[in-house]
CSV table of C-alpha atoms in Angstrom, one decimal:
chain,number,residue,atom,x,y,z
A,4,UNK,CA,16.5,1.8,10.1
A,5,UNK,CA,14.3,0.2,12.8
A,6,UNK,CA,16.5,1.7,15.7
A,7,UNK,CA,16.6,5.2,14.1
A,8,UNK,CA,12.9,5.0,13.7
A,9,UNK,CA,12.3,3.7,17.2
A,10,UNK,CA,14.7,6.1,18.9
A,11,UNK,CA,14.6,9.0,17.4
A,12,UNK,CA,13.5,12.1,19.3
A,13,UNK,CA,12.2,14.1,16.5
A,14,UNK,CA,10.0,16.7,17.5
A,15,UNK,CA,7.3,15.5,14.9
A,16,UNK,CA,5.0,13.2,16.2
A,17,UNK,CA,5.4,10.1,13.9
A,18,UNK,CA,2.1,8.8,12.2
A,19,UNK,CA,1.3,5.2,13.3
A,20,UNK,CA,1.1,3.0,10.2
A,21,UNK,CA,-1.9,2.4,7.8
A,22,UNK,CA,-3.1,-1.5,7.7
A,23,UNK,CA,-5.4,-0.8,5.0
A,24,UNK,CA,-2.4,0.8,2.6
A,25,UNK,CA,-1.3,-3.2,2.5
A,26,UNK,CA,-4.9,-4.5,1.1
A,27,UNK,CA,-4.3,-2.9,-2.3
A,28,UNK,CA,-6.5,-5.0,-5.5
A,29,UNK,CA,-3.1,-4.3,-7.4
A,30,UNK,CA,-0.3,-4.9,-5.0
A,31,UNK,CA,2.4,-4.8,-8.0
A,32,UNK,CA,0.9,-1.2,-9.1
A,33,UNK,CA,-0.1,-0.1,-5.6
A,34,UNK,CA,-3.6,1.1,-7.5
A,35,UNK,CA,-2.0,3.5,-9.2
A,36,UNK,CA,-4.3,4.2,-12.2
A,37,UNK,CA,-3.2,3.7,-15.8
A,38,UNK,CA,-4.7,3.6,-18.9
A,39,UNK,CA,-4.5,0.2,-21.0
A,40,UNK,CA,-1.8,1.7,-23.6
A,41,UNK,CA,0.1,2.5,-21.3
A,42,UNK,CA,0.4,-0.6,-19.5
A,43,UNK,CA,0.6,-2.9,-22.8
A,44,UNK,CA,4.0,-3.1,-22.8
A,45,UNK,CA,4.5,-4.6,-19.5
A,46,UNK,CA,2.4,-7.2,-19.5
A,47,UNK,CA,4.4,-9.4,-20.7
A,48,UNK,CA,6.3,-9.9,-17.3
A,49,UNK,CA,3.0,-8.3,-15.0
A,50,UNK,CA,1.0,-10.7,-15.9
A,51,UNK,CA,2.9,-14.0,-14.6
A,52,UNK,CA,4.3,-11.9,-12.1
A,53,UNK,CA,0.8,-11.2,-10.0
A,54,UNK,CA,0.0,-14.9,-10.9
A,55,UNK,CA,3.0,-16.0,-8.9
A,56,UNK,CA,3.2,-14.0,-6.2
A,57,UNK,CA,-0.7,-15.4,-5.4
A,58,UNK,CA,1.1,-18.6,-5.2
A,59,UNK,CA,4.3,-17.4,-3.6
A,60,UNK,CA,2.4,-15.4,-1.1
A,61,UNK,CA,-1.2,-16.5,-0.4
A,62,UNK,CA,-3.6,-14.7,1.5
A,63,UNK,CA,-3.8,-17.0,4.0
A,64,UNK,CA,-1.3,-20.1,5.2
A,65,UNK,CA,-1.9,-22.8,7.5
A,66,UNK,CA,0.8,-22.9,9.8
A,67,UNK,CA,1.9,-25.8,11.2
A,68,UNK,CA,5.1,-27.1,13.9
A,69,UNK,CA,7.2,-28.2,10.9
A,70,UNK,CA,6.0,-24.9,8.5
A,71,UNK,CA,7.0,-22.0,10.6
A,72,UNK,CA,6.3,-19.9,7.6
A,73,UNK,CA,3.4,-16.5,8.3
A,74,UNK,CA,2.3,-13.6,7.2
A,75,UNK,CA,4.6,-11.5,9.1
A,76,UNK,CA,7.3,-13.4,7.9
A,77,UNK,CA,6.7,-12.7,4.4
C-alpha cells in the first residue's frame, strides 16, 4: 500500500492528509450522528470499549529509554 501510494504517477494530484480528521470526540463512531435508539443496542460493548481504549491509548505518553512506546507507534 505505502509504495503504490508513494509511487504511483497518477495524473490526479493526491490530497495531503487531514490532521484534524484524527481529533474526532467519538473516535469509535468517527462523529457520525445517531440518535439514542439507535445506538441502545450497542452499548453494551461501546461503552467499555471507549473506556479502554482511553487507557490503552492515552492522549499523551511519557516516553522514556526503556518505553519506546509513541503516538506514532500506536
Amino acid at each position: 500500500w505505502y509504495h503504490e501510494t508513494q509511487s504511483s504517477t497518477a495524473e490526479n494530484d493526491v490530497l495531503p492528509l487531514v490532521p484534524e480528521a484524527a481529533k474526532v470526540s467519538d473516535p469509535f463512531l468517527l462523529d457520525v450522528i445517531l440518535d439514542e435508539e439507535t445506538l441502545a443496542p450497542f452499548l453494551s460493548w461501546l461503552v467499555p470499549a471507549r473506556v479502554l481504549a482511553v487507557e490503552l491509548f492515552p492522549d499523551q505518553l511519557t516516553v522514556t529509554r526503556s518505553q519506546t512506546f509513541n503516538a506514532y507507534e500506536r
